Short mmCIF file of C-alpha atoms and ligand atoms in Angstrom, two decimals:
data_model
loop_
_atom_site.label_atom_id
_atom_site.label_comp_id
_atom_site.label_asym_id
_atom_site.label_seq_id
_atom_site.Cartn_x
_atom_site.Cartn_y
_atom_site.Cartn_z
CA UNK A 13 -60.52 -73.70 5.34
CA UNK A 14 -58.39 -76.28 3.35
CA UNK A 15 -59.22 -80.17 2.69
CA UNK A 16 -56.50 -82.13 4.80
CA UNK A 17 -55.78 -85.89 4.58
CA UNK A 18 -53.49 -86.75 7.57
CA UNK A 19 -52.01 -90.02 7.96
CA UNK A 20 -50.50 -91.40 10.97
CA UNK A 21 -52.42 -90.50 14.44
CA UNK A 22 -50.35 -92.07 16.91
CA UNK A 23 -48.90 -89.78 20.04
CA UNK A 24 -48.74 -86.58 17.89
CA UNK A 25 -50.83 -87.12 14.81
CA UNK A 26 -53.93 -87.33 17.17
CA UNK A 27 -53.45 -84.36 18.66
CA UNK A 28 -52.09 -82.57 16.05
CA UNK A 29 -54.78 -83.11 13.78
CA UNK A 30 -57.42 -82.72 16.62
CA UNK A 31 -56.13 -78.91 16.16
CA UNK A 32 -56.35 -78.57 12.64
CA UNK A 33 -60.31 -79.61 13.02
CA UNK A 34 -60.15 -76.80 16.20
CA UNK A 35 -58.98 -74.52 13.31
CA UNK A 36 -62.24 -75.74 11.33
CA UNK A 37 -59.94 -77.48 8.58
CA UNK A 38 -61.74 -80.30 7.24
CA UNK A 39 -59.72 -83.99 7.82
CA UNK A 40 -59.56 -87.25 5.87
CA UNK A 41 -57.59 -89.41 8.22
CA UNK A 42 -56.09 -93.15 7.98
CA UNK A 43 -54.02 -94.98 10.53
CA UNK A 44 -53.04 -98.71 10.79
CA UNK A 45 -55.20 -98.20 14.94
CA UNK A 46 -58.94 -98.82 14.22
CA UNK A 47 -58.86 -97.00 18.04
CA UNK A 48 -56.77 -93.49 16.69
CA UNK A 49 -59.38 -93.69 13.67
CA UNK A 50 -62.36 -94.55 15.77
CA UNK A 51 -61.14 -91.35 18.22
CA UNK A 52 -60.71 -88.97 15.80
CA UNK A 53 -63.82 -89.38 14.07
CA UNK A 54 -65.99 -88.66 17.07
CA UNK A 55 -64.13 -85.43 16.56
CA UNK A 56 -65.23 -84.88 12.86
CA UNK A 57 -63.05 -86.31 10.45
CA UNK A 58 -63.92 -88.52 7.93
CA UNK A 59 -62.40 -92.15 8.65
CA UNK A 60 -60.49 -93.11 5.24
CA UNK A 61 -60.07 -96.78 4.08
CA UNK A 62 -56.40 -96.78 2.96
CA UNK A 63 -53.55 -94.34 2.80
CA UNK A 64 -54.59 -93.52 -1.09
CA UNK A 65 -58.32 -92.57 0.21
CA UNK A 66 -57.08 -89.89 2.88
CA UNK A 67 -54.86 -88.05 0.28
CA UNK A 68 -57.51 -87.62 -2.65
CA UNK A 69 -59.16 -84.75 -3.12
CA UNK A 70 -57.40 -82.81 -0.22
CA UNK A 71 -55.58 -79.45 -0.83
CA UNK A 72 -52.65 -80.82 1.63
CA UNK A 73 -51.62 -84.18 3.02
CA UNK A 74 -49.58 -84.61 6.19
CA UNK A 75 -47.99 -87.69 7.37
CA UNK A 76 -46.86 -88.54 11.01
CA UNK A 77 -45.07 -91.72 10.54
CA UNK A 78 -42.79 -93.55 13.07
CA UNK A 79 -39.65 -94.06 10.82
CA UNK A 80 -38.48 -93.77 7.10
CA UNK A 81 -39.14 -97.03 5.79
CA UNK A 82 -42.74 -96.79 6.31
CA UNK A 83 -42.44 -92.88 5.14
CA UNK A 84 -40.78 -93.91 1.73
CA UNK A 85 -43.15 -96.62 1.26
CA UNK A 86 -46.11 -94.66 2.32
CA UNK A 87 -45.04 -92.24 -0.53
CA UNK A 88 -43.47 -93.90 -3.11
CA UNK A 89 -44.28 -97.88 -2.80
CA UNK A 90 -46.14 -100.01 -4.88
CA UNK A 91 -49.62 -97.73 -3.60
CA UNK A 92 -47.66 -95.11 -2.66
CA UNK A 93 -49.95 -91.58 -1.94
CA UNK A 94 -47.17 -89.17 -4.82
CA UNK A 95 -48.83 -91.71 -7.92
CA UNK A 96 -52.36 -91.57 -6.87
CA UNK A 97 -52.60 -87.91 -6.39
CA UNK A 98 -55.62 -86.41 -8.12
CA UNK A 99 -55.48 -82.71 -7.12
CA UNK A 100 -52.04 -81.97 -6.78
CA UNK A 101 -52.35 -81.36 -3.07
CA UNK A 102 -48.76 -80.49 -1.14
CA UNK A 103 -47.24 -82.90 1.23
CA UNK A 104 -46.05 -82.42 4.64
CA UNK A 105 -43.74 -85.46 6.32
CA UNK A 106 -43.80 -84.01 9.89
CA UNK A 107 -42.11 -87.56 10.22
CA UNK A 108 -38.34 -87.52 12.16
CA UNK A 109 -36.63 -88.98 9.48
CA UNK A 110 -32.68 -89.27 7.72
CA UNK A 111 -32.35 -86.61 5.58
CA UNK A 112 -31.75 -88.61 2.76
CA UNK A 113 -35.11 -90.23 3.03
CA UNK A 114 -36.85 -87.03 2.38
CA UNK A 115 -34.43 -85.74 -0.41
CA UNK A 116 -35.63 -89.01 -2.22
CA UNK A 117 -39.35 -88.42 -1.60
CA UNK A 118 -38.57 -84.47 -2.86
CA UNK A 119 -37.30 -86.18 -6.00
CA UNK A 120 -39.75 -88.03 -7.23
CA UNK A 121 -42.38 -85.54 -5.96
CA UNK A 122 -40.43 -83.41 -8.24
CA UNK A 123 -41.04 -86.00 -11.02
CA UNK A 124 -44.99 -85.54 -10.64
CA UNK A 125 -44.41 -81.85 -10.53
CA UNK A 126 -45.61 -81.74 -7.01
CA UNK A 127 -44.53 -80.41 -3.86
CA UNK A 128 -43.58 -81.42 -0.89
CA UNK A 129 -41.70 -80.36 2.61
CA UNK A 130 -39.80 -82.06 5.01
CA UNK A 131 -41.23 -80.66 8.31
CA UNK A 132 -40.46 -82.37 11.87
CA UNK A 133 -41.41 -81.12 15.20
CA UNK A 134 -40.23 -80.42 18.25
CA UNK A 135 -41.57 -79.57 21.40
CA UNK A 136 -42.92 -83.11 22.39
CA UNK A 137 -46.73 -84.44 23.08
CA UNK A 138 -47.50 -81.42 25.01
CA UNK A 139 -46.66 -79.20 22.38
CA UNK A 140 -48.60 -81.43 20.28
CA UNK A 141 -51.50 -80.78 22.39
CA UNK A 142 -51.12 -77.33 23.17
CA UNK A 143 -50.45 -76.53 19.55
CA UNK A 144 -47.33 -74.98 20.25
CA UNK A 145 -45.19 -77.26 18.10
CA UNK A 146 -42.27 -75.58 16.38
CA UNK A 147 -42.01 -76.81 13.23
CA UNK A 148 -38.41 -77.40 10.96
CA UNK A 149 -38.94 -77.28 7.48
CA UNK A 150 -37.06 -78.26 4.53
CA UNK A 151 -37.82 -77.04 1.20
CA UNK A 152 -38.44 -74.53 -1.50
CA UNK A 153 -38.91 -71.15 0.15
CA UNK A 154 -42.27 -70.60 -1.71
CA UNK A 155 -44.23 -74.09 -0.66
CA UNK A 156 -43.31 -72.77 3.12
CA UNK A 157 -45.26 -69.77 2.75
CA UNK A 158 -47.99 -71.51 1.31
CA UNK A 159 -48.53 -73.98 4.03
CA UNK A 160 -47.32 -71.33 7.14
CA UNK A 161 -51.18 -70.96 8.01
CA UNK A 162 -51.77 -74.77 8.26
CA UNK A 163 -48.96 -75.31 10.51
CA UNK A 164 -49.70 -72.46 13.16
CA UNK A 165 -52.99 -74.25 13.70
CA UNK A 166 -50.70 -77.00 15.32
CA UNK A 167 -47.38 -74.95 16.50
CA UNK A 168 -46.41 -71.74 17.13
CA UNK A 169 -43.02 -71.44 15.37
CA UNK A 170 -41.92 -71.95 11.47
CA UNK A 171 -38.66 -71.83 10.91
CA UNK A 172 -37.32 -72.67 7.61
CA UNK A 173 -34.17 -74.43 7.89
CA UNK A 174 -32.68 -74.64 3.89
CA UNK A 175 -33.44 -77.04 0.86
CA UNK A 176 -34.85 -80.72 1.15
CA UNK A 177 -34.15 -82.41 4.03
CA UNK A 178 -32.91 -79.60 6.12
CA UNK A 179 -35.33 -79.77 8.17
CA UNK A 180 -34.65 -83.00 9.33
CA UNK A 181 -30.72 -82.69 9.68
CA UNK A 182 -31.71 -79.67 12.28
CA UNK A 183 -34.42 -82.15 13.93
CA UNK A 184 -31.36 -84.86 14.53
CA UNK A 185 -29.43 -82.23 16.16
CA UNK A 186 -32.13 -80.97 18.27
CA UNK A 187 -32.51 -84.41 19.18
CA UNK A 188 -29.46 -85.67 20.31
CA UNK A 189 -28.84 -82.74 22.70
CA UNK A 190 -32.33 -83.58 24.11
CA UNK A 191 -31.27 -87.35 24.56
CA UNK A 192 -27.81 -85.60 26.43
CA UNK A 193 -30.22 -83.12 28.18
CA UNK A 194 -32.62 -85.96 29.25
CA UNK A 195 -30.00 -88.41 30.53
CA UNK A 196 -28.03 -85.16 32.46
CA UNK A 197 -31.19 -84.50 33.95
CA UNK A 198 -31.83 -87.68 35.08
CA UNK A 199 -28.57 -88.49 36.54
CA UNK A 200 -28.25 -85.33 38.63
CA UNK A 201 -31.89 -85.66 40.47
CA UNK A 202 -30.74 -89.86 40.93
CA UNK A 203 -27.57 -88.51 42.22
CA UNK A 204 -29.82 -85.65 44.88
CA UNK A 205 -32.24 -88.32 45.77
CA UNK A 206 -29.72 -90.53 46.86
CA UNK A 207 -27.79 -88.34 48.87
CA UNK A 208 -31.27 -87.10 50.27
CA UNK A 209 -32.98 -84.28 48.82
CA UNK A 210 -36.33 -84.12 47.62
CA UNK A 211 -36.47 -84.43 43.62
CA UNK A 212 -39.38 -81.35 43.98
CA UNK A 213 -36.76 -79.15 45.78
CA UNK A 214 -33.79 -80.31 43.35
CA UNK A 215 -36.09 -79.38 40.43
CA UNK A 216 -36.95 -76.33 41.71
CA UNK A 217 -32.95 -75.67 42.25
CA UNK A 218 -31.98 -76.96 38.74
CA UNK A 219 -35.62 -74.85 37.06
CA UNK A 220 -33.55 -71.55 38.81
CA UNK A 221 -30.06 -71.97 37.98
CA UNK A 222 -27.65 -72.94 35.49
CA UNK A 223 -28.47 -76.26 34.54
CA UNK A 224 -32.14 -75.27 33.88
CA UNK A 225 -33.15 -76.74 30.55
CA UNK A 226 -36.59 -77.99 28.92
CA UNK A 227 -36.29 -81.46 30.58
CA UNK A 228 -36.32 -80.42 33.68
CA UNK A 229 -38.68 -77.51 33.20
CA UNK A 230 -41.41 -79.23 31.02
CA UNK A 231 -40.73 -83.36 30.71
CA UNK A 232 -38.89 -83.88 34.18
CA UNK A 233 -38.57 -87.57 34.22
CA UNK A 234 -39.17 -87.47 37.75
CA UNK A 235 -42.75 -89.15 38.90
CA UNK A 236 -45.09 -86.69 40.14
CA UNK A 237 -43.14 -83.23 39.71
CA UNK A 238 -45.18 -82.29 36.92
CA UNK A 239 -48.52 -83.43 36.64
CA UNK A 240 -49.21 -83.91 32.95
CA UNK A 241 -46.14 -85.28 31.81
CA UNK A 242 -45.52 -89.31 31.14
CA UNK A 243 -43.42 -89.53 34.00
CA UNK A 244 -46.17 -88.96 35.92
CA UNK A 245 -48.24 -91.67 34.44
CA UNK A 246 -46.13 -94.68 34.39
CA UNK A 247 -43.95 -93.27 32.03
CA UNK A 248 -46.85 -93.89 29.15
CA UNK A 249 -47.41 -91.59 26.32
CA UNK A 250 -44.79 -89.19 25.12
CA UNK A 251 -41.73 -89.79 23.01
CA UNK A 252 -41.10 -93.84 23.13
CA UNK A 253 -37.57 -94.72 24.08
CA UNK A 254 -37.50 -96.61 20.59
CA UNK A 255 -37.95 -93.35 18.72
CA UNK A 256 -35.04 -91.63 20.24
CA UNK A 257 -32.97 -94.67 19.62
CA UNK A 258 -34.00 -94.37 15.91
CA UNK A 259 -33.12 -90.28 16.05
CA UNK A 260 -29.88 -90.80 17.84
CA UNK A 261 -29.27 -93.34 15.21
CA UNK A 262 -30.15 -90.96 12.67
CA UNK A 263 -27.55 -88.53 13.94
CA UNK A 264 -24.62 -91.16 14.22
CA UNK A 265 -25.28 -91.88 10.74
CA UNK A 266 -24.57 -88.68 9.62
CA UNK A 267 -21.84 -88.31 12.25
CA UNK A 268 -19.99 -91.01 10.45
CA UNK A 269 -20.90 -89.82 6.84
CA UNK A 270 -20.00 -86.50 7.66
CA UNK A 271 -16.91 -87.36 10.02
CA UNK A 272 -18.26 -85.32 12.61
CA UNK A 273 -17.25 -86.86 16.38
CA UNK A 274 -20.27 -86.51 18.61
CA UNK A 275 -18.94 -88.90 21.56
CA UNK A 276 -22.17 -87.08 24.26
CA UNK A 277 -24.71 -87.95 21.56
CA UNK A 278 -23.39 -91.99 21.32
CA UNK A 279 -23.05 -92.45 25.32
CA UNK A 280 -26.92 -91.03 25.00
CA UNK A 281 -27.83 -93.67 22.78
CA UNK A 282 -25.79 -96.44 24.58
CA UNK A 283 -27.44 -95.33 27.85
CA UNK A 284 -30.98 -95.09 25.89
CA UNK A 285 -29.93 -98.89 24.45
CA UNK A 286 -29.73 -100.15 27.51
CA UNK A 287 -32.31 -99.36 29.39
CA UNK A 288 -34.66 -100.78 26.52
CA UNK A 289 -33.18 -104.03 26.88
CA UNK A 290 -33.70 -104.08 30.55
CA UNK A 291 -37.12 -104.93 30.60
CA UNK A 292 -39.78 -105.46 27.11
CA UNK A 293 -41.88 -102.19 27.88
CA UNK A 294 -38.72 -99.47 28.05
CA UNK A 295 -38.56 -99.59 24.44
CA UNK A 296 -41.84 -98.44 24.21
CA UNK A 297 -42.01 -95.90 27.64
CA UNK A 298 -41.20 -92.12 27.61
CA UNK A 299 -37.91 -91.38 27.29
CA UNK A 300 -38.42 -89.91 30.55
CA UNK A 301 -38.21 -93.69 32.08
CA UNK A 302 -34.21 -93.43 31.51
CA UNK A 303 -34.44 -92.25 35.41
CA UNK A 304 -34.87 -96.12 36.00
CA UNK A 305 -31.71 -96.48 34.74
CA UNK A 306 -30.22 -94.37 37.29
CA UNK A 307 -32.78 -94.71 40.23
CA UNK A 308 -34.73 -97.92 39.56
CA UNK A 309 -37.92 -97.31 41.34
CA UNK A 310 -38.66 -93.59 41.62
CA UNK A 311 -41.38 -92.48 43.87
CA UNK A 312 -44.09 -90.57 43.20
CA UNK A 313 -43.32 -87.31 44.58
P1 NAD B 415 -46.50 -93.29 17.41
O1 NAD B 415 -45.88 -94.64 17.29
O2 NAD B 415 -47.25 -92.93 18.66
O3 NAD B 415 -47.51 -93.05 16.17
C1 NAD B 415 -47.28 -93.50 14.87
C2 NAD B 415 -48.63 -93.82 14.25
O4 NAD B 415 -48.41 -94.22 12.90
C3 NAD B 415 -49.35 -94.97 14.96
O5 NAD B 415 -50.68 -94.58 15.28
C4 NAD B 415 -49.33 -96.10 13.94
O6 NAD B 415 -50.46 -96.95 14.00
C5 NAD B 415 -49.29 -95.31 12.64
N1 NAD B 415 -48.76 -96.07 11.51
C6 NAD B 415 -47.69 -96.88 11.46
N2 NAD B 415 -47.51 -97.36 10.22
C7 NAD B 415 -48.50 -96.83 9.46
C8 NAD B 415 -48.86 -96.94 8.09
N3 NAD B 415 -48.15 -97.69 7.23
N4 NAD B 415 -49.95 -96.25 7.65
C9 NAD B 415 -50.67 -95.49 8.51
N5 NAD B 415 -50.39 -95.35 9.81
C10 NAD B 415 -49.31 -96.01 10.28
O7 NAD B 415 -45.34 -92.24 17.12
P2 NAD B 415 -45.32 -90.69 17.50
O8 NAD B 415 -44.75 -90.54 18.87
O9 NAD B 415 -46.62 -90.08 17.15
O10 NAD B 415 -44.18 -90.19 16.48
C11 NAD B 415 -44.44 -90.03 15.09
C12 NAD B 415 -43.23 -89.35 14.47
O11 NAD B 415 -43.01 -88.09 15.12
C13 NAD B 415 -41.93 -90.15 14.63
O12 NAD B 415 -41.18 -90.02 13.44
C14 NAD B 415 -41.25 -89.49 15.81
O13 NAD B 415 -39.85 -89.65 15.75
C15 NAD B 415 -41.69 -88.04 15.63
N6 NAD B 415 -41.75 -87.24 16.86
C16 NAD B 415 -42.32 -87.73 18.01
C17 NAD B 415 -42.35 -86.90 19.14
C18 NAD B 415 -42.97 -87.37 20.44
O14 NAD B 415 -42.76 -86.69 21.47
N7 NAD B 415 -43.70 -88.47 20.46
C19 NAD B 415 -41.83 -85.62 19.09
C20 NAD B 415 -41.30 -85.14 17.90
C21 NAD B 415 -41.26 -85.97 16.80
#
């Protein structure tokens, strides 16, 4: 059993940290959401003031944090958690953030003679629930085998993707092919439905042949196909349409610093734009919701 201080318990900190006290770790948690704090201590963990609090005298601390500003500044502002720590614990950004973020974080952990890992997820809020996250790290090879038995109490795959910030450059990829997979899929059922086939049958058509693929299969944005996904639920929940802007942004960047052309991954993130500025709660829907875009009121089904 290790000591854990997570920070950040929004969509997949809360459940991913509900597994770790499954797995009988023992949590200090902090979040901006009195409600994600108030939750998760009915569950057992012990409700921490600040960031500082939930990352002293813990063996690890993971952060879940929506972008890389408030990453860097959670770690290295003016009460940043890498100059308060008191037991050398590692550190675990399971944050989707640039690469270059978390190569400067690595730096000045390496300054304090600590360590840290870059580690995003994929595999979405269900995964996060299920614990079946798969988990991209970047970092030294011995700090991975170290924390392997935290993370496969929230995911079932490790993979170890190179030095700092690795893991991160292979989380942008993954990413922008499932912004491309998610608009595909939502354009071809739009495209059935109006030409009159059920979405359930065109699912079941697309689940058995070749353009099968994880959106269909597991986050179909279709309303009422699958029963526990956010399409089913008003689109709420899940992976907000502001997070994949911030991802596909992530992998232009380094499209443009790298002069790599990725023309499917910017019409994703043009379609993605606008369908956040159509109305004030798409930024903050499932990405799932681009099927508005294409169909604008789909049926439950
Ligand atoms: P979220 O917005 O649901 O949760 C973020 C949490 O961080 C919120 O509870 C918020 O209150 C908290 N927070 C914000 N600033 C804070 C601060 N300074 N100190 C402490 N807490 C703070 O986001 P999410 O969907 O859980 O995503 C978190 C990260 O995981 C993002 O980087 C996202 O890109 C990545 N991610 C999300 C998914 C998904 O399906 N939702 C999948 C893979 C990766």
């Amino acid at each position: 059993m290790s000591v854990i201080g997570f920070i950040g318990l929004g969509n997949m900190g809360l459940p991913m940290a509900t597994n770790l006290l499954k797995a009988n770790h023992a949590l200090k948690v902090f979040d901006l959401n009195p409600v994600a704090l108030e939750t998760i201590g009915k569950l057992g963990a012990t409700v921490s003031a600040h960031a500082i609090d939930a990352s002293q005298d813990v063996d690890v601390v993971i952060t879940m944090l929506p972008n890389g500003s408030i990453v860097e500044s959670t770690y290295l502002g003016e009460h940043g958690i890498l100059q308060q720590a008191n037991r050398e614990p590692i550190y675990i950004d399971c944050s989707t953030i640039a690469p270059e973020s978390s190569k400067r974080i690595a730096e000045a952990a390496n300054r304090h003679d600590l360590e840290v890992v870059d580690a995003p997820v994929s595999g979405g809020i269900m995964g996060a629930r299920e614990g079946t996250l798969c988990f991209i790290v970047g970092g030294e090879a011995g700090t991975v085998g170290k924390i392997n038995p935290i993370l496969r109490a929230m995911g079932k795959t490790v993979i170890h993707a190179g030095g700092h910030g690795s893991g991160q450059l292979a989380k942008i990829c993954n990413n922008l092919l499932a912004a491309v997979l998610m608009t595909g899929t939502a354009e071809a059922l739009a495209l059935g439905v109006r030409n009159g086939l059920s979405p359930r049958i065109l699912s079941d058509v697309i689940r058995n042949s070749s353009g099968r693929n994880f959106m269909v299969e597991r986050w179909n944005p279709w309303p009422g196909i699958l029963p526990d996904v956010p399409s089913s639920h008003d689109y709420n929940g899940g992976f907000q349409v502001n997070l994949m802007l911030k991802d596909l942004g992530l992998a232009l960047d380094c499209a443009q610093a790298s002069q790599a052309s990725v023309p499917l991954g910017a019409l994703a993130r043009n379609l993605f734009t606008l369908h956040g500025e159509a109305d004030e709660d798409n930024p903050l829907s499932d990405i799932s919701s681009i099927q508005k875009l294409y169909y604008p009121n789909p049926q439950q089904n």
